[in-house]
């Protein structure tokens, strides 16, 4: 009887430990995310080709290239685009493994589930390549379906890679600043920047508080206590951020803020920036011409 | 004697919910003075500094700065607001609230940009201050990636660049390493030599003698209980102990009973 009780108790302890590590793991992942962000900032600080470009030109060129990718209907051209992106990543001193992990691991995997139905004859009729037995029914995979799925997937990979490359080779703050070229109000851009800045600070606070709780409480003994601690903690964080928000506003007023922030635009363009822009325009024009030729 | 730059007469301030924070404060601060406000936690030092920077306004009493009465209504006018902000700079206790921009450079330039200081002058001042405070290597970094000492230096730089006549600092050296503390003391000394008035709240009695001429001591009643020359107050250990500013040094001798 005693051994059964002991076993049950052990099981309970283990499950509680697992629940506790779940929270700890989540916070650790958040910290990892912070570290990843720091490492991407380090990439943006390297003296690579794209890092040296004016961010305004880089952003516009990236948008033009994205349009070109979206308009492309040939898989060969899409693959050529991908080669250009990889080459750009290499000359910009972006670690290829890190870049591929960021671009190929999750987003294309999710899109794979979206494009999957397109390969079947029910969605894309055409020449059957393989027939599959699905319970009592037979489903065929078509060549046209496979091709359109491959085109869509490659297009997604190209778009994701382009955006990630832009993010990796440009500092967050500079990227936000470039949004002003689209005539976004400076207060909007500044609020975005402040949100970015304080999210990290609050995350750090959460992590530190969690460590403090862990050092005092150890393993949370029941789910109820756990919920209570988390609830109190959330309330405390809310109060802290509310207080901080008032102080930040005071700090802004103290330095002359009167409701409309004034910001410094210190962008400088070089001939290489125009080259980047012209290159992307030529690519877009080439894609449009190719589409017309194929039609 | 010249006119005081700050004059507070019978100032009372309570936080919402009727929590008194300042009671019957009478104070005069003159140009180029170095004033330290000392007192235990929660005695109203930070509240007084916030009031001196016109971020809060007293419920009763009169506060005048540079010969003009400061009220919420008077500062509502943009001209008065900018005029006051150009003349008074405030370094907050928590540098994280003061560094809200994406990079150190943006944070330092925030004040001059809002106050309409000419770009060329602003950038010249930026170079000089970054050099003096030894923060040149930090200018492109995000404040998230700075140590507490670096944050404090940047926060001070963000106020010094405005070149205010009065520099208000809340616990400028709290929790800092000796070298950073020294850098900050030196910077404040330089500013005072250049004609600036320094007002600061601190618990750090070690630095008070170095960076203040005059001390106002706050008591638990949220009012100034004693004012006077720094050397005279620092010598009065009984008074400092009574007001939680100094503790009796207790130590054990290992071989005492052998």
XYZ file of C-alpha atoms in Angstrom:
553
model
C 0.000 0.000 0.000
C 2.813 2.309 1.012
C 4.739 1.605 -2.168
C 1.649 2.463 -4.294
C 1.279 5.731 -2.399
C 4.966 6.458 -2.844
C 4.765 5.709 -6.579
C 1.730 7.958 -6.983
C 3.472 10.704 -5.108
C 6.545 10.337 -7.302
C 4.394 10.511 -10.434
C 2.681 13.632 -9.143
C 6.022 15.240 -8.367
C 7.302 14.414 -11.843
C 4.260 15.893 -13.550
C 4.585 19.037 -11.432
C 8.252 19.254 -12.312
C 7.305 18.924 -15.990
C 4.699 21.719 -15.627
C 7.309 23.856 -13.957
C 9.858 23.207 -16.674
C 7.212 24.057 -19.275
C 7.054 27.631 -17.950
C 10.805 27.732 -17.530
C 11.304 26.428 -21.045
C 8.944 29.043 -22.480
C 10.896 31.793 -20.758
C 14.198 30.277 -21.820
C 12.939 30.257 -25.407
C 12.062 33.921 -25.044
C 15.596 34.610 -23.880
C 16.904 32.595 -26.829
C 14.760 34.760 -29.086
C 16.388 37.817 -27.542
C 19.807 36.341 -28.192
C 18.842 35.566 -31.794
C 17.763 39.149 -32.208
C 21.116 40.323 -30.866
C 22.947 38.027 -33.278
C 20.911 39.328 -36.218
C 21.840 42.872 -35.106
C 25.466 41.716 -35.201
C 24.974 40.558 -38.809
C 23.492 43.949 -39.668
C 26.601 45.595 -38.239
C 28.998 43.645 -40.489
C 30.698 45.382 -43.397
C 28.921 43.405 -46.122
C 27.696 44.603 -49.527
C 24.039 45.042 -48.573
C 24.882 46.510 -45.153
C 26.737 49.332 -46.919
C 23.692 50.264 -49.030
C 21.373 53.115 -48.138
C 18.410 51.450 -46.360
C 15.875 53.502 -48.323
C 17.220 52.167 -51.640
C 17.520 48.702 -50.158
C 13.899 48.721 -49.009
C 12.575 49.991 -52.350
C 14.738 47.531 -54.300
C 13.532 44.713 -52.069
C 9.897 45.673 -52.726
C 10.549 45.775 -56.496
C 12.197 42.352 -56.331
C 9.239 41.011 -54.339
C 6.871 42.227 -57.068
C 9.116 40.573 -59.673
C 9.047 37.276 -57.739
C 5.271 37.397 -57.390
C 4.865 38.043 -61.150
C 7.224 35.228 -62.156
C 5.520 32.087 -63.476
C 8.556 30.044 -64.478
C 10.172 27.800 -61.888
C 13.591 28.195 -63.532
C 13.401 31.959 -63.131
C 12.274 31.549 -59.506
C 15.247 29.282 -58.856
C 17.503 31.855 -60.509
C 16.067 34.458 -58.131
C 16.889 32.189 -55.204
C 20.472 31.829 -56.424
C 20.779 35.633 -56.603
C 19.414 35.934 -53.043
C 21.884 33.322 -51.747
C 24.729 35.100 -53.546
C 23.622 38.405 -52.009
C 23.575 36.744 -48.575
C 27.118 35.426 -49.076
C 28.553 38.768 -50.202
C 26.766 40.418 -47.267
C 28.635 38.140 -44.833
C 25.438 36.457 -43.603
C 26.187 32.974 -42.258
C 24.594 30.650 -44.793
C 23.541 28.007 -42.249
C 21.851 30.616 -40.086
C 20.163 32.155 -43.127
C 18.876 28.824 -44.472
C 17.629 27.822 -41.015
C 15.714 31.047 -40.730
C 14.210 30.890 -44.212
C 13.688 27.219 -44.968
C 12.758 25.648 -41.672
C 9.326 26.909 -40.670
C 7.561 29.152 -43.133
C 7.915 26.937 -46.246
C 6.972 23.968 -44.043
C 3.684 25.620 -43.144
C 3.059 26.642 -46.740
C 3.678 23.036 -47.771
C 0.442 22.098 -46.040
C -1.353 24.875 -47.923
C -0.003 23.887 -51.338
C -0.427 20.167 -50.747
C -4.045 19.940 -52.083
C -2.917 21.580 -55.354
C -0.967 18.485 -56.378
C -4.088 16.261 -56.549
C -6.137 15.885 -59.699
C -9.299 17.035 -57.923
C -7.797 20.515 -57.596
C -5.442 20.603 -60.584
C -6.538 18.256 -63.365
C -3.877 17.043 -65.805
C -1.469 14.195 -66.577
C -1.455 11.693 -63.720
C 2.026 10.914 -62.409
C 1.180 8.704 -59.408
C -2.029 7.110 -58.183
C -2.588 6.767 -54.419
C -5.120 4.572 -52.632
C -6.888 6.642 -50.020
C -9.222 4.269 -48.099
C -11.602 3.039 -50.799
C -10.940 5.863 -53.219
C -8.100 6.355 -55.653
C -6.481 9.821 -55.863
C -4.106 10.880 -58.593
C -1.228 13.355 -58.392
C -0.866 15.376 -61.570
C 2.248 16.760 -63.227
C 0.583 20.168 -63.558
C -0.383 20.033 -59.873
C 3.165 19.203 -58.825
C 4.525 22.023 -60.980
C 2.101 24.655 -59.646
C 2.817 23.515 -56.065
C 6.559 23.747 -56.717
C 6.167 27.225 -58.240
C 4.116 28.433 -55.267
C 6.543 26.952 -52.766
C 9.600 28.398 -54.508
C 7.859 31.767 -54.734
C 7.212 31.690 -50.976
C 10.813 30.688 -50.270
C 12.050 33.538 -52.501
C 9.788 36.102 -50.821
C 10.674 34.942 -47.295
C 14.389 34.859 -48.134
C 14.294 38.371 -49.604
C 12.527 39.764 -46.541
C 14.815 37.936 -44.102
C 17.871 39.146 -46.019
C 16.624 42.721 -45.769
C 16.007 42.301 -42.019
C 19.378 40.664 -41.409
C 21.377 43.277 -43.271
C 19.579 46.308 -41.843
C 19.402 47.360 -38.208
C 15.880 47.337 -36.768
C 15.938 51.006 -35.920
C 17.138 51.982 -39.392
C 14.497 49.795 -41.008
C 11.845 51.527 -38.930
C 13.247 54.914 -39.881
C 13.014 54.070 -43.575
C 9.256 53.618 -43.157
C 9.117 57.398 -43.063
C 9.816 57.502 -46.795
C 6.290 56.172 -47.206
C 5.106 59.317 -45.434
C 4.134 57.477 -42.266
C 3.649 59.958 -39.384
C 6.784 60.166 -37.245
C 4.725 59.549 -34.095
C 3.659 56.184 -35.555
C 7.213 55.164 -36.416
C 8.439 56.331 -33.022
C 5.728 54.378 -31.197
C 6.727 51.246 -33.122
C 10.352 51.802 -32.137
C 9.451 52.351 -28.500
C 7.319 49.211 -28.462
C 10.284 47.262 -29.838
C 12.586 48.760 -27.205
C 10.303 48.135 -24.222
C 9.113 44.650 -25.203
C 12.695 43.520 -24.641
C 12.914 45.320 -21.330
C 9.646 43.788 -20.107
C 10.727 40.334 -21.275
C 13.900 40.737 -19.280
C 11.824 41.708 -16.239
C 9.594 38.639 -16.704
C 12.602 36.367 -16.910
C 14.255 37.904 -13.847
C 11.027 37.679 -11.820
C 10.572 34.059 -12.860
C 14.107 33.256 -11.718
C 13.416 35.045 -8.425
C 10.186 33.062 -7.914
C 11.997 29.843 -8.742
C 14.792 30.604 -6.290
C 12.311 31.200 -3.479
C 9.534 28.722 -4.248
C 11.380 25.981 -6.138
C 8.800 23.608 -7.609
C 5.266 24.967 -7.588
C 3.352 22.506 -5.472
C -0.060 22.706 -7.093
C -1.583 24.020 -10.283
C -3.694 26.362 -8.171
C -0.620 27.905 -6.517
C 1.018 28.132 -9.928
C -1.965 30.006 -11.349
C -1.967 32.311 -8.319
C 1.731 33.107 -8.717
C 1.362 33.747 -12.443
C -1.729 35.907 -11.849
C 0.037 38.013 -9.229
C 3.046 38.235 -11.452
C 0.995 39.449 -14.420
C -0.647 42.081 -12.242
C 2.715 43.228 -10.941
C 4.118 43.473 -14.461
C 1.091 45.442 -15.621
C 1.492 47.934 -12.762
C 5.206 48.204 -13.449
C 4.688 48.867 -17.151
C 1.930 51.400 -16.354
C 4.256 53.273 -13.992
C 7.051 53.106 -16.519
C 4.824 54.441 -19.295
C 4.088 57.558 -17.188
C 7.766 58.040 -16.432
C 8.753 57.631 -20.084
C 6.224 60.279 -21.041
C 7.633 62.590 -18.327
C 11.153 61.953 -19.620
C 10.005 62.936 -23.111
C 8.266 66.100 -21.900
C 11.320 66.965 -19.831
C 13.390 67.093 -23.018
C 10.957 69.274 -24.931
C 8.410 66.829 -26.408
C 5.144 68.635 -27.066
C 3.092 66.003 -28.875
C 4.724 65.808 -32.310
C 8.158 64.156 -32.232
C 10.862 65.582 -34.457
C 13.380 63.110 -35.780
C 16.718 63.207 -37.531
C 17.036 61.688 -40.999
C 20.712 61.143 -41.647
C 20.603 58.863 -44.674
C 23.313 59.245 -47.297
C 23.084 57.708 -50.761
C 25.997 56.532 -52.918
C 26.273 55.475 -56.593
C 26.070 51.802 -55.507
C 22.573 52.480 -54.124
C 21.388 53.666 -57.525
C 23.002 50.601 -59.070
C 20.967 48.379 -56.711
C 17.776 50.213 -57.619
C 18.457 50.057 -61.368
C 19.336 46.355 -61.067
C 16.030 45.543 -59.391
C 14.078 47.633 -61.944
C 15.802 45.747 -64.793
C 14.882 42.434 -63.152
C 11.237 43.503 -62.832
C 11.161 44.721 -66.430
C 12.751 41.426 -67.542
C 10.076 39.408 -65.734
C 7.280 41.471 -67.280
C 8.809 41.055 -70.776
C 9.231 37.306 -70.229
C 5.596 36.975 -69.158
C 4.463 38.823 -72.277
C 6.723 36.707 -74.474
C 5.328 33.489 -72.967
C 1.776 34.677 -73.470
C 22.734 88.978 -3.403
C 21.336 87.897 -6.780
C 17.824 86.548 -7.296
C 17.342 82.810 -6.744
C 16.801 80.770 -9.885
C 14.363 78.481 -8.042
C 12.182 79.677 -5.224
C 9.679 77.460 -3.447
C 7.342 78.933 -0.866
C 5.114 76.758 1.346
C 4.899 73.998 -1.248
C 2.564 71.066 -0.531
C 2.033 68.129 -2.837
C -0.005 64.936 -2.439
C -0.256 62.003 -4.827
C -3.746 60.927 -6.006
C -5.563 59.241 -3.145
C -4.365 61.979 -0.787
C -0.935 60.501 -0.063
C 1.200 63.443 1.076
C 4.592 63.578 -0.638
C 5.809 67.089 0.208
C 4.824 69.224 3.177
C 5.504 72.900 3.552
C 8.687 73.093 1.511
C 10.534 76.407 1.515
C 13.651 76.517 -0.569
C 15.820 78.898 -2.546
C 18.457 77.772 -5.037
C 20.934 80.194 -6.554
C 22.923 80.148 -9.774
C 25.924 77.785 -9.913
C 25.116 76.288 -6.526
C 25.703 72.578 -5.936
C 22.794 71.339 -3.885
C 22.249 67.828 -2.536
C 18.920 66.570 -1.239
C 19.462 63.698 1.144
C 16.999 61.648 3.150
C 15.785 58.111 3.723
C 13.623 56.314 1.145
C 10.176 57.793 0.609
C 10.862 61.159 2.178
C 9.948 63.144 -0.938
C 13.303 63.897 -2.589
C 12.364 62.519 -6.017
C 8.957 64.210 -5.865
C 10.642 67.542 -5.215
C 12.982 67.035 -8.187
C 10.012 66.187 -10.427
C 8.324 69.351 -9.224
C 11.458 71.425 -9.897
C 11.397 70.109 -13.477
C 7.743 71.198 -13.739
C 6.493 67.698 -14.477
C 4.104 67.893 -11.524
C 2.594 70.988 -9.899
C 2.027 71.741 -6.248
C -1.494 71.763 -4.839
C -0.607 74.757 -2.685
C 2.291 77.159 -2.350
C 4.289 78.989 -4.991
C 7.060 77.808 -7.255
C 9.006 80.282 -9.319
C 11.882 79.650 -11.697
C 14.094 82.296 -13.270
C 11.885 84.991 -11.750
C 8.626 83.637 -13.239
C 5.879 81.777 -11.429
C 5.598 78.248 -12.788
C 2.089 76.872 -13.078
C 0.534 74.214 -15.284
C -1.370 76.910 -17.134
C 1.757 78.985 -17.764
C 3.592 75.963 -19.189
C 0.677 75.060 -21.442
C 1.945 77.676 -23.857
C 4.483 75.987 -26.135
C 6.833 78.997 -25.997
C 7.058 78.889 -22.196
C 7.389 75.120 -22.206
C 10.303 75.111 -24.655
C 11.957 78.045 -22.902
C 11.796 76.193 -19.557
C 12.967 72.860 -21.032
C 15.992 74.546 -22.616
C 17.028 75.926 -19.232
C 16.341 72.919 -16.980
C 17.511 69.335 -17.577
C 16.436 66.325 -15.544
C 18.259 62.984 -15.299
C 15.821 60.352 -14.034
C 16.725 57.732 -11.462
C 15.893 54.858 -13.796
C 17.807 55.373 -17.075
C 15.505 52.921 -18.838
C 12.667 55.433 -18.763
C 14.896 58.068 -20.290
C 16.310 55.943 -23.082
C 13.247 55.202 -25.169
C 14.726 55.466 -28.670
C 16.186 52.706 -30.787
C 19.824 53.792 -30.542
C 22.015 55.730 -28.152
C 22.557 58.429 -30.801
C 18.811 58.927 -31.312
C 18.304 59.120 -27.569
C 20.982 61.750 -27.096
C 19.692 63.813 -30.024
C 16.029 63.567 -28.989
C 16.128 66.651 -26.738
C 17.907 69.050 -29.134
C 15.631 67.943 -31.986
C 12.466 68.691 -29.997
C 13.882 72.004 -28.799
C 14.715 73.102 -32.339
C 18.475 73.388 -31.872
C 20.254 73.879 -35.196
C 21.486 70.626 -36.748
C 25.115 71.692 -37.075
C 25.333 72.904 -33.456
C 23.514 69.790 -32.246
C 25.948 67.426 -33.992
C 28.960 69.378 -32.728
C 27.659 69.137 -29.164
C 26.969 65.442 -29.689
C 30.574 64.784 -30.690
C 31.950 66.727 -27.712
C 29.687 65.060 -25.141
C 30.230 61.563 -26.504
C 33.969 62.187 -26.268
C 33.846 63.657 -22.758
C 31.688 60.891 -21.321
C 33.584 58.196 -23.220
C 30.507 56.759 -24.903
C 31.529 57.171 -28.559
C 31.744 53.410 -29.038
C 28.114 53.026 -27.919
C 26.357 55.481 -30.218
C 24.920 52.943 -32.681
C 23.912 50.444 -30.018
C 20.415 49.834 -28.762
C 19.889 50.893 -25.121
C 18.811 47.280 -24.498
C 22.416 46.244 -24.916
C 24.000 48.645 -22.453
C 25.124 48.038 -18.895
C 23.541 50.082 -16.104
C 26.611 52.350 -15.920
C 26.579 52.945 -19.680
C 22.850 53.661 -19.574
C 23.378 56.224 -16.823
C 26.125 57.955 -18.807
C 23.940 58.057 -21.924
C 21.023 59.425 -19.887
C 23.276 62.193 -18.569
C 24.576 62.891 -22.092
C 20.994 63.145 -23.371
C 20.429 66.012 -20.929
C 23.850 67.682 -21.148
C 23.498 68.089 -24.927
C 20.648 70.535 -24.299
C 23.144 72.669 -22.322
C 20.654 73.568 -19.600
C 21.433 76.159 -16.941
C 20.183 73.837 -14.220
C 20.964 70.158 -14.034
C 18.660 68.070 -11.846
C 19.758 64.506 -11.098
C 17.943 61.785 -9.211
C 20.388 59.309 -7.643
C 23.035 59.781 -10.358
C 25.476 57.246 -8.925
C 23.176 54.622 -7.385
C 24.338 51.078 -8.112
C 27.303 52.108 -10.248
C 30.863 50.812 -10.171
C 33.603 53.105 -8.783
C 34.993 54.086 -12.212
C 31.598 55.057 -13.637
C 30.805 56.940 -10.421
C 34.077 58.818 -10.809
C 33.346 59.642 -14.474
C 29.937 61.017 -13.506
C 31.287 63.069 -10.605
C 33.968 64.526 -12.897
C 31.369 65.368 -15.546
C 29.161 67.115 -12.972
C 32.121 69.017 -11.571
C 33.026 70.206 -15.103
C 29.471 71.352 -15.742
C 29.389 73.245 -12.449
C 32.697 74.933 -13.251
C 31.159 75.967 -16.562
C 28.419 77.807 -14.665
C 25.644 75.238 -14.314
C 23.578 74.783 -11.189
C 23.534 71.207 -9.928
C 20.660 69.845 -7.864
C 20.620 66.180 -6.985
C 19.024 63.667 -4.709
C 21.273 60.945 -3.364
C 21.790 58.358 -0.673
C 25.457 58.103 -1.399
C 26.999 60.158 1.382
C 30.489 59.400 0.077
C 29.928 61.608 -2.938
C 27.890 64.333 -1.259
C 30.906 66.161 0.109
C 32.542 66.042 -3.275
C 29.695 67.262 -5.421
C 27.653 69.515 -3.120
C 28.183 72.726 -1.215
C 24.788 72.838 0.367
C 22.654 70.015 1.759
C 18.928 69.823 2.482
C 17.912 66.876 4.638
C 14.446 65.383 4.221
C 12.700 63.740 7.156
C 9.911 61.208 7.504
C 7.399 64.061 7.712
C 8.059 64.741 3.989
C 9.605 68.101 4.707
C 13.069 69.614 4.932
C 14.249 69.146 8.506
C 17.666 70.667 8.181
C 19.654 72.706 5.664
C 23.218 73.757 5.809
C 26.806 73.496 4.786
C 27.808 70.031 3.587
C 30.798 69.628 5.937
C 28.796 70.631 8.983
C 25.949 68.168 8.291
C 28.246 65.308 7.335
C 30.042 65.648 10.668
C 26.839 65.326 12.665
C 26.743 61.527 12.794
C 24.038 61.396 15.471
C 21.721 63.420 13.299
C 22.476 61.295 10.219
C 21.922 58.051 12.151
C 18.642 59.314 13.564
C 17.409 59.995 10.033
C 18.437 56.624 8.560
C 21.243 58.128 6.539
C 24.020 56.373 8.377
C 24.150 53.180 10.387
C 26.272 52.177 13.346
C 29.098 50.095 11.973
C 28.961 46.709 13.654
C 31.659 44.072 13.167
C 32.620 40.865 14.946
C 36.052 39.837 16.062
C 36.609 36.149 15.316
C 39.036 35.636 18.204
C 37.195 37.940 20.570
C 36.358 35.315 23.197
C 39.491 33.220 22.928
